[in-house]
Amino acid sequence: MFEGMVVFLVEAEVQPRRLQIWKQKLVQMGATIEDRLSKRVTHIFAMNSKALLNQVDRYWLTRFRVSLLLYQWLEESLRLGEKVPEDSYNLKLESEVGEEEKSLEAISSEPANDNNSGGGKPSPRKKIKNSPGDSNVASLVSGEDNRKGPGDEAPTTTGGSDDSTQYTPSPENYSQYIPDTSNKDISSSELSLAYSPPDLNRNITEIFGKLVNIYRALGDDRRSFSYSKAIPVIEKLSFKIESVDQVKHLPSIGKSMQDHIHEIVTTGKLSKLEHFETDEKVVVVCGGSYRRGKATCGDLDIVITHPDGKSHKGFLTKYMKHLKDIGFLREDLIFSTHSEEDPDSGVDTYFGLCTYPGRELRHRIDLKVYPKDIYAFGLIHWTGNDVLNRRLRILADSKGYRLDDTGLFLATQGSGGKRGARASTSLSFKTEKEVFDFLGFPWFEPHERNL
């Protein structure tokens, strides 16, 4: 995704761990990271203009053409799986902001009829028409400085016609929130709040989201990626899809996606998903180092659920009996069932030793059966690795939550201002990525979690 980009990262005001993650993702996706500024650099990322100028010489920035972007551009591109437009994430240097303000003040102070001293004829210059609510909108949306102060000569074409045309922002340009960049302390999130229309096609995106998880569980990264790319395209549509003809021209919506959309629009469901939800091989995922793609595995971490939300209850007992009957499970360490007592959050657990028939070498095996509502938390925990899980728990704690394999819980307030016990009910998320996004942590595919 980032092939051809030569990147310099401004480290000021960035947490070291997050910087390390960004570097890793950039390199994995084709970018080159430069430790020093050079002519090769195409993009510079910073938290804000102040951090940028603290580390990068202003003179260097004026000499070389380079894109100055907020780190938020990188996060949004990683979240969507494709490079987003850079316009909304451009960093303006403090001096540029000041010059724009002075120029706008000069323009706004011009008389309505600016006559020249010759014959009283109107000047060929035309004033820029600013929007009623914000005099900065026109210049900031256009990205150009077409203004002139008093005394400036208007440029003319070869034929002597007026080339200084009035700028009126189009309605599309107003679909972006343009902040007052004169405040140098404005946060990076406030600098760029792209317009995000409501998901008017949630039935389609929810079905595609389920297919993403199913194909990930089956190890089919190609199909999983195809659906994950189609989801944000559909989410951003400003109209409700009523016919497949409306989406044939859209990126990431190929023939098979069009067929799925047609079926969902006409029937309200997708037969492919219904087939998967009755297929037992998607109720079982091998986590741990196996799911992270490592060459060897010390033990087996098996995470199990069922899409119907009820068939997981009582499953572990029957499954254990079957594995013992074929000589796979040899010694029991821990066995506990809670799903019958607490069907909403009860997790059934088996820890033991297993071996292949005809062999005596034992291996540790952990079986965990989760209700589908908290399955995502189980996957995160039992996929690991320990470093990533610890980072997620610390991040959740900093935001006032408690995270473990059974959910994400709001932490209650204890006496003396200390953090108390966790709430009884977990927040609900359908996928691992939703948990990462809620916590503000960059999304890592399972094979990228060997930190």
Coordinates of C-alpha atoms in Angstrom, one line a residue:
M1 CA 0.0 0.0 0.0
F2 CA 2.8 2.4 0.8
E3 CA 5.2 1.3 -2.0
G4 CA 7.3 4.2 -3.3
M5 CA 7.0 6.3 -0.2
V6 CA 10.2 7.4 1.5
V7 CA 9.2 8.5 5.0
F8 CA 10.8 10.6 7.8
L9 CA 8.9 10.3 11.1
V10 CA 9.0 13.2 13.6
E11 CA 9.3 11.5 17.0
A12 CA 8.3 14.5 19.1
E13 CA 5.1 13.9 21.1
V14 CA 4.8 10.3 20.0
Q15 CA 4.8 7.3 22.3
P16 CA 7.9 5.2 21.5
R17 CA 5.8 2.0 21.3
R18 CA 3.3 3.5 18.9
L19 CA 6.2 4.9 16.8
Q20 CA 7.7 1.4 16.6
I21 CA 4.4 0.0 15.4
W22 CA 4.0 2.6 12.7
K23 CA 7.5 2.0 11.4
Q24 CA 6.8 -1.7 11.3
K25 CA 3.5 -1.3 9.4
L26 CA 5.1 1.2 6.9
V27 CA 8.0 -1.2 6.1
Q28 CA 5.7 -4.2 5.8
M29 CA 3.6 -2.4 3.3
G30 CA 6.4 -1.1 1.0
A31 CA 7.6 2.2 2.4
T32 CA 11.2 3.1 3.1
I33 CA 12.0 4.7 6.5
E34 CA 14.8 7.3 6.6
D35 CA 16.5 8.2 9.8
R36 CA 17.8 11.5 8.4
L37 CA 16.3 14.1 6.1
S38 CA 17.5 13.9 2.5
K39 CA 16.3 14.7 -1.0
R40 CA 14.9 11.1 -1.2
V41 CA 12.2 11.8 1.4
T42 CA 8.7 12.1 0.0
H43 CA 6.6 12.3 3.2
I44 CA 7.2 13.7 6.6
F45 CA 4.8 12.7 9.4
A46 CA 4.3 14.7 12.7
M47 CA 1.8 15.1 15.5
N48 CA 1.4 18.8 14.8
S49 CA 3.3 21.7 13.3
K50 CA 5.0 22.6 16.6
A51 CA 6.5 19.1 16.9
L52 CA 7.5 19.3 13.2
L53 CA 9.4 22.6 13.6
N54 CA 11.1 21.4 16.8
Q55 CA 12.8 18.6 14.9
V56 CA 13.0 19.8 11.3
D57 CA 14.6 23.0 10.1
R58 CA 12.2 25.4 8.4
Y59 CA 14.7 26.3 5.8
W60 CA 15.0 22.6 4.7
L61 CA 11.2 22.4 4.3
T62 CA 11.2 25.4 2.0
R63 CA 14.0 24.0 -0.2
F64 CA 12.5 20.6 -0.9
R65 CA 9.1 19.5 -2.1
V66 CA 7.8 17.0 0.5
S67 CA 4.3 16.1 1.8
L68 CA 3.8 17.2 5.4
L69 CA 1.1 15.0 7.0
L70 CA -0.4 14.3 10.3
Y71 CA 0.1 10.8 11.7
Q72 CA -3.7 10.5 11.6
W73 CA -3.4 10.0 7.8
L74 CA -1.3 6.9 8.5
E75 CA -3.7 5.6 11.1
E76 CA -6.8 6.1 8.9
S77 CA -5.1 4.5 5.9
L78 CA -4.1 1.4 8.0
R79 CA -7.7 1.2 9.3
L80 CA -9.3 1.3 5.9
G81 CA -6.7 -0.8 4.2
E82 CA -6.0 1.8 1.5
K83 CA -4.3 5.2 1.2
V84 CA -6.8 7.9 1.9
P85 CA -6.6 11.4 0.3
E86 CA -3.9 13.5 1.8
D87 CA -5.7 16.9 1.5
S88 CA -7.5 16.7 4.8
Y89 CA -4.3 15.7 6.7
N90 CA -1.9 18.3 5.5
L91 CA 0.2 20.1 8.1
K92 CA 0.5 23.9 7.8
L93 CA 3.5 25.6 9.2
E94 CA 2.8 28.3 11.7
S95 CA 4.1 31.1 9.5
E96 CA 1.9 30.0 6.6
V97 CA -1.1 30.3 8.9
G98 CA -0.1 33.8 10.0
E99 CA 0.4 35.0 6.4
E100 CA -3.0 33.7 5.4
E101 CA -4.7 35.5 8.2
K102 CA -2.9 38.8 7.3
S103 CA -3.9 38.4 3.6
L104 CA -7.5 37.7 4.5
E105 CA -7.6 40.8 6.8
A106 CA -6.2 43.0 4.0
I107 CA -8.8 41.7 1.5
S108 CA -11.7 42.1 3.9
S109 CA -10.7 45.7 4.5
E110 CA -10.8 46.6 0.7
P111 CA -13.6 49.0 -0.3
A112 CA -16.5 47.4 -2.2
N113 CA -15.8 49.6 -5.2
D114 CA -12.0 49.9 -5.6
N115 CA -11.6 52.6 -8.3
N116 CA -8.3 53.3 -9.9
S117 CA -6.9 56.9 -9.9
G118 CA -7.2 57.3 -13.7
G119 CA -10.7 57.5 -14.9
G120 CA -12.8 56.2 -12.0
K121 CA -13.2 52.8 -13.7
P122 CA -13.6 49.7 -11.5
S123 CA -10.4 47.7 -10.9
P124 CA -10.2 44.5 -12.8
R125 CA -9.6 42.6 -9.5
K126 CA -12.5 40.7 -8.0
K127 CA -12.9 40.2 -4.3
I128 CA -12.9 36.6 -3.0
K129 CA -16.3 35.8 -1.6
N130 CA -15.9 34.2 1.8
S131 CA -18.5 31.9 3.3
P132 CA -20.7 33.5 5.9
G133 CA -19.6 31.3 8.8
D134 CA -15.9 31.2 8.3
S135 CA -13.7 33.5 6.3
N136 CA -10.9 30.9 6.2
V137 CA -13.0 28.2 4.4
A138 CA -12.4 29.3 0.8
S139 CA -8.6 29.4 1.0
L140 CA -8.3 26.3 3.2
V141 CA -10.5 24.1 1.0
S142 CA -8.9 25.2 -2.2
G143 CA -5.4 24.7 -0.9
E144 CA -4.2 27.7 -2.9
D145 CA -3.5 31.3 -2.1
N146 CA -5.3 33.2 -4.8
R147 CA -5.7 36.3 -2.7
K148 CA -4.2 39.8 -3.3
G149 CA -3.6 42.6 -1.0
P150 CA -4.1 46.3 -1.8
G151 CA -1.7 47.5 -4.5
D152 CA -1.2 44.0 -6.1
E153 CA -1.6 43.9 -9.8
A154 CA -4.0 41.4 -11.2
P155 CA -2.4 38.9 -13.6
T156 CA -3.6 39.1 -17.2
T157 CA -3.6 36.6 -20.0
T158 CA -2.1 37.2 -23.5
G159 CA -5.4 38.7 -24.6
G160 CA -5.6 41.1 -21.7
S161 CA -8.6 39.4 -20.1
D162 CA -9.0 39.2 -16.3
D163 CA -7.5 36.0 -15.0
S164 CA -8.4 36.7 -11.3
T165 CA -11.7 34.8 -11.0
Q166 CA -14.0 34.7 -8.0
Y167 CA -13.7 31.5 -5.9
T168 CA -16.8 30.0 -4.5
P169 CA -16.4 26.7 -2.6
S170 CA -18.5 23.9 -4.0
P171 CA -21.0 22.0 -1.8
E172 CA -18.6 19.0 -1.9
N173 CA -15.9 21.0 -0.3
Y174 CA -18.2 21.9 2.6
S175 CA -18.5 18.2 3.4
Q176 CA -15.2 18.4 5.3
Y177 CA -14.8 20.2 8.6
I178 CA -12.2 22.9 8.3
P179 CA -10.8 23.9 11.7
D180 CA -9.2 27.2 12.6
T181 CA -5.5 26.2 12.1
S182 CA -4.3 29.5 13.6
N183 CA -4.4 27.7 17.0
K184 CA -1.1 25.9 17.0
D185 CA -2.1 23.8 20.0
I186 CA -5.0 22.2 18.3
S187 CA -5.0 18.4 18.6
S188 CA -4.3 16.2 15.7
S189 CA -7.8 14.7 15.8
E190 CA -9.3 18.2 15.6
L191 CA -7.1 19.2 12.7
S192 CA -8.8 16.6 10.5
L193 CA -12.4 15.4 11.0
A194 CA -13.4 13.9 7.7
Y195 CA -17.1 13.9 7.0
S196 CA -18.5 10.4 7.8
P197 CA -22.0 9.8 6.7
P198 CA -24.2 7.3 8.6
D199 CA -24.0 3.7 7.3
L200 CA -27.2 3.5 5.3
N201 CA -26.4 0.0 4.2
R202 CA -25.7 -1.6 7.5
N203 CA -27.3 -4.9 6.6
I204 CA -24.8 -5.4 3.8
T205 CA -21.7 -4.3 5.8
E206 CA -22.7 -6.4 8.8
I207 CA -23.0 -9.5 6.6
F208 CA -19.7 -8.8 4.9
G209 CA -18.1 -8.2 8.3
K210 CA -19.2 -11.7 9.4
L211 CA -17.7 -13.2 6.2
V212 CA -14.4 -11.4 7.0
N213 CA -14.2 -13.1 10.4
I214 CA -15.2 -16.5 8.9
Y215 CA -12.5 -16.4 6.2
R216 CA -9.9 -15.3 8.7
A217 CA -10.8 -18.2 10.9
L218 CA -10.4 -20.5 7.8
G219 CA -7.1 -19.0 7.0
D220 CA -8.3 -17.6 3.7
D221 CA -6.7 -14.2 3.8
R222 CA -7.4 -13.4 0.2
R223 CA -11.2 -13.6 0.5
S224 CA -11.1 -12.0 4.0
F225 CA -9.2 -9.0 2.5
S226 CA -11.6 -8.7 -0.4
Y227 CA -14.6 -8.3 1.9
S228 CA -12.7 -6.0 4.3
K229 CA -11.9 -3.6 1.4
A230 CA -15.5 -3.5 0.2
I231 CA -17.0 -2.6 3.7
P232 CA -15.6 0.9 4.0
V233 CA -16.6 1.7 0.4
I234 CA -20.2 0.7 1.2
E235 CA -20.2 2.4 4.6
K236 CA -19.4 5.8 3.1
L237 CA -22.2 5.8 0.5
S238 CA -24.6 8.7 1.0
F239 CA -27.5 6.7 -0.4
K240 CA -29.3 3.4 0.4
I241 CA -28.5 0.7 -2.1
E242 CA -31.7 -0.4 -3.8
S243 CA -30.2 -1.9 -7.0
V244 CA -26.9 -3.5 -7.8
D245 CA -26.6 -1.1 -10.7
Q246 CA -25.9 1.7 -8.2
V247 CA -22.6 0.1 -7.1
K248 CA -21.2 -1.5 -10.3
H249 CA -18.8 1.4 -10.8
L250 CA -17.4 1.4 -7.2
P251 CA -13.9 0.3 -6.4
S252 CA -13.5 -3.0 -4.6
I253 CA -17.0 -4.1 -5.7
G254 CA -16.3 -6.9 -8.2
K255 CA -18.7 -9.3 -9.8
S256 CA -19.0 -11.6 -6.9
M257 CA -19.6 -8.7 -4.5
Q258 CA -22.2 -7.4 -6.8
D259 CA -24.0 -10.7 -6.7
H260 CA -23.9 -10.8 -2.9
I261 CA -25.3 -7.2 -2.7
H262 CA -28.0 -8.1 -5.2
E263 CA -29.1 -11.1 -3.0
I264 CA -29.0 -9.1 0.2
V265 CA -31.0 -6.2 -1.3
T266 CA -33.6 -8.5 -2.7
T267 CA -33.9 -11.1 0.1
G268 CA -32.5 -9.4 3.1
K269 CA -30.0 -12.2 3.7
L270 CA -27.0 -14.1 2.1
S271 CA -27.2 -17.8 1.6
K272 CA -23.4 -18.1 1.7
L273 CA -23.3 -16.7 5.3
E274 CA -26.2 -19.1 6.3
H275 CA -24.2 -22.0 4.9
F276 CA -21.1 -21.0 6.9
E277 CA -23.0 -20.5 10.1
T278 CA -24.1 -24.1 10.0
D279 CA -20.6 -25.4 9.2
E280 CA -18.8 -26.7 12.3
K281 CA -15.3 -26.0 11.0
V282 CA -15.9 -22.2 11.6
V283 CA -16.8 -22.8 15.5
V284 CA -13.0 -23.8 16.1
V285 CA -9.7 -21.7 15.7
C286 CA -6.2 -22.7 16.7
G287 CA -4.7 -19.6 18.4
G288 CA -1.3 -19.0 20.0
S289 CA 1.9 -19.2 18.0
Y290 CA 0.1 -21.3 15.3
R291 CA -2.3 -18.5 14.5
R292 CA 0.6 -16.0 14.6
G293 CA 2.3 -18.0 11.8
K294 CA 5.3 -19.2 13.7
A295 CA 7.2 -22.2 12.4
T296 CA 6.9 -24.2 15.6
C297 CA 4.3 -24.4 18.4
G298 CA 5.0 -25.2 22.0
D299 CA 1.4 -26.1 22.9
L300 CA -2.1 -25.9 21.4
D301 CA -4.5 -23.1 22.2
I302 CA -8.0 -23.9 20.8
V303 CA -10.7 -21.2 20.8
I304 CA -14.2 -22.4 20.1
T305 CA -17.7 -20.7 19.7
H306 CA -20.8 -21.2 17.7
P307 CA -22.5 -18.5 15.6
D308 CA -26.0 -19.3 16.8
G309 CA -25.1 -18.1 20.3
K310 CA -26.4 -21.3 22.0
S311 CA -24.9 -24.4 20.6
H312 CA -21.6 -23.8 22.5
K313 CA -23.3 -24.8 25.7
G314 CA -22.5 -28.3 26.7
F315 CA -20.2 -28.7 23.7
L316 CA -16.9 -29.1 25.6
T317 CA -18.0 -32.1 27.5
K318 CA -19.0 -34.0 24.4
Y319 CA -15.8 -32.8 22.6
M320 CA -13.6 -34.0 25.4
K321 CA -15.2 -37.4 25.4
H322 CA -14.6 -37.8 21.7
L323 CA -10.9 -36.7 21.9
K324 CA -10.4 -39.2 24.8
D325 CA -12.1 -42.0 22.8
I326 CA -9.6 -41.6 20.0
G327 CA -6.7 -41.5 22.3
F328 CA -5.8 -37.9 21.8
L329 CA -6.4 -36.5 25.3
R330 CA -4.3 -38.3 27.8
E331 CA -4.2 -36.4 31.1
D332 CA -6.5 -33.8 32.6
L333 CA -5.3 -30.7 34.4
I334 CA -8.3 -28.4 34.7
F335 CA -11.9 -28.8 33.6
S336 CA -14.6 -26.3 34.3
T337 CA -17.9 -25.5 32.7
H338 CA -19.8 -22.3 33.4
S339 CA -21.9 -21.8 30.2
E340 CA -24.8 -23.7 31.8
E341 CA -24.8 -21.5 34.8
D342 CA -24.1 -18.2 33.0
P343 CA -25.1 -18.5 29.3
D344 CA -24.2 -14.8 28.6
S345 CA -20.6 -14.8 29.7
G346 CA -19.8 -18.3 30.9
V347 CA -16.6 -19.7 29.5
D348 CA -15.9 -23.5 29.5
T349 CA -12.2 -24.5 30.0
Y350 CA -10.1 -27.6 29.6
F351 CA -6.4 -27.7 30.2
G352 CA -4.6 -31.0 29.7
L353 CA -2.0 -33.1 27.9
C354 CA -2.4 -34.7 24.5
T355 CA -0.4 -36.9 22.2
Y356 CA -0.8 -38.4 18.8
P357 CA -1.9 -42.1 18.8
G358 CA 1.0 -44.4 19.0
R359 CA 3.3 -41.8 20.6
E360 CA 4.2 -41.1 24.2
L361 CA 5.4 -37.5 24.0
R362 CA 2.9 -35.2 25.7
H363 CA 1.9 -31.7 24.6
R364 CA 0.0 -29.1 26.5
I365 CA -3.5 -28.3 25.1
D366 CA -5.9 -25.7 26.2
L367 CA -9.5 -25.7 25.0
K368 CA -11.7 -22.6 25.6
V369 CA -15.3 -22.4 24.6
Y370 CA -16.8 -18.8 24.5
P371 CA -20.3 -17.4 23.8
K372 CA -20.2 -15.6 20.5
D373 CA -20.7 -12.2 22.1
I374 CA -17.3 -12.3 23.8
Y375 CA -15.5 -14.6 21.3
A376 CA -13.5 -11.7 19.9
F377 CA -11.9 -11.1 23.4
G378 CA -11.0 -14.8 23.6
L379 CA -9.4 -14.7 20.2
I380 CA -7.3 -11.7 21.1
H381 CA -6.1 -13.2 24.4
W382 CA -5.3 -16.7 23.2
T383 CA -3.7 -15.5 20.0
G384 CA -1.2 -13.3 21.9
N385 CA 1.5 -12.6 22.1
D386 CA 2.1 -11.7 25.7
V387 CA 3.6 -8.3 24.8
L388 CA 0.6 -7.3 22.7
N389 CA -1.9 -8.5 25.3
R390 CA -0.1 -6.5 28.0
R391 CA -0.1 -3.4 25.9
L392 CA -3.8 -3.7 25.3
R393 CA -4.6 -4.2 29.0
I394 CA -2.5 -1.2 29.9
L395 CA -4.2 0.9 27.3
A396 CA -7.6 -0.2 28.4
D397 CA -6.7 0.6 32.0
S398 CA -5.6 4.1 31.0
K399 CA -9.0 4.7 29.5
G400 CA -10.9 3.5 32.6
Y401 CA -11.6 -0.1 31.5
R402 CA -10.5 -3.6 32.5
L403 CA -9.7 -6.0 29.6
D404 CA -9.3 -9.7 29.8
D405 CA -10.3 -12.8 27.7
T406 CA -14.0 -12.5 28.8
G407 CA -14.6 -8.9 27.8
L408 CA -13.9 -5.2 28.1
F409 CA -15.5 -3.8 31.3
L410 CA -15.9 -0.3 32.6
A411 CA -13.9 0.0 35.9
T412 CA -15.9 1.3 38.8
Q413 CA -14.5 4.0 41.1
G414 CA -13.1 2.7 44.4
S415 CA -12.5 4.6 47.7
G416 CA -9.7 7.1 47.9
G417 CA -9.8 7.7 44.1
K418 CA -8.5 4.3 43.4
R419 CA -9.8 2.1 40.6
G420 CA -12.4 -0.3 41.9
A421 CA -13.9 -3.5 40.7
R422 CA -14.9 -3.9 37.1
A423 CA -18.5 -3.6 35.9
S424 CA -20.5 -6.8 35.6
T425 CA -21.3 -6.5 31.9
S426 CA -18.8 -6.3 29.1
L427 CA -19.0 -3.9 26.1
S428 CA -20.0 -5.8 23.0
F429 CA -17.8 -6.1 19.9
K430 CA -18.2 -8.6 17.1
T431 CA -14.6 -8.7 15.9
E432 CA -11.0 -8.3 17.1
K433 CA -10.6 -5.2 15.0
E434 CA -13.5 -3.5 16.6
V435 CA -11.8 -3.9 20.0
F436 CA -8.5 -2.6 18.6
D437 CA -10.3 0.4 17.1
F438 CA -12.2 1.2 20.3
L439 CA -9.0 1.3 22.3
G440 CA -7.2 3.3 19.6
F441 CA -4.6 0.7 19.0
P442 CA -3.3 0.0 15.4
W443 CA -4.8 -3.1 13.9
F444 CA -2.5 -6.1 13.6
E445 CA -3.3 -9.2 11.6
P446 CA -2.6 -12.4 13.6
H447 CA 0.6 -13.0 11.8
E448 CA 1.8 -9.5 12.7
R449 CA 1.5 -10.1 16.5
N450 CA 4.9 -11.6 17.1
L451 CA 6.1 -8.5 18.9

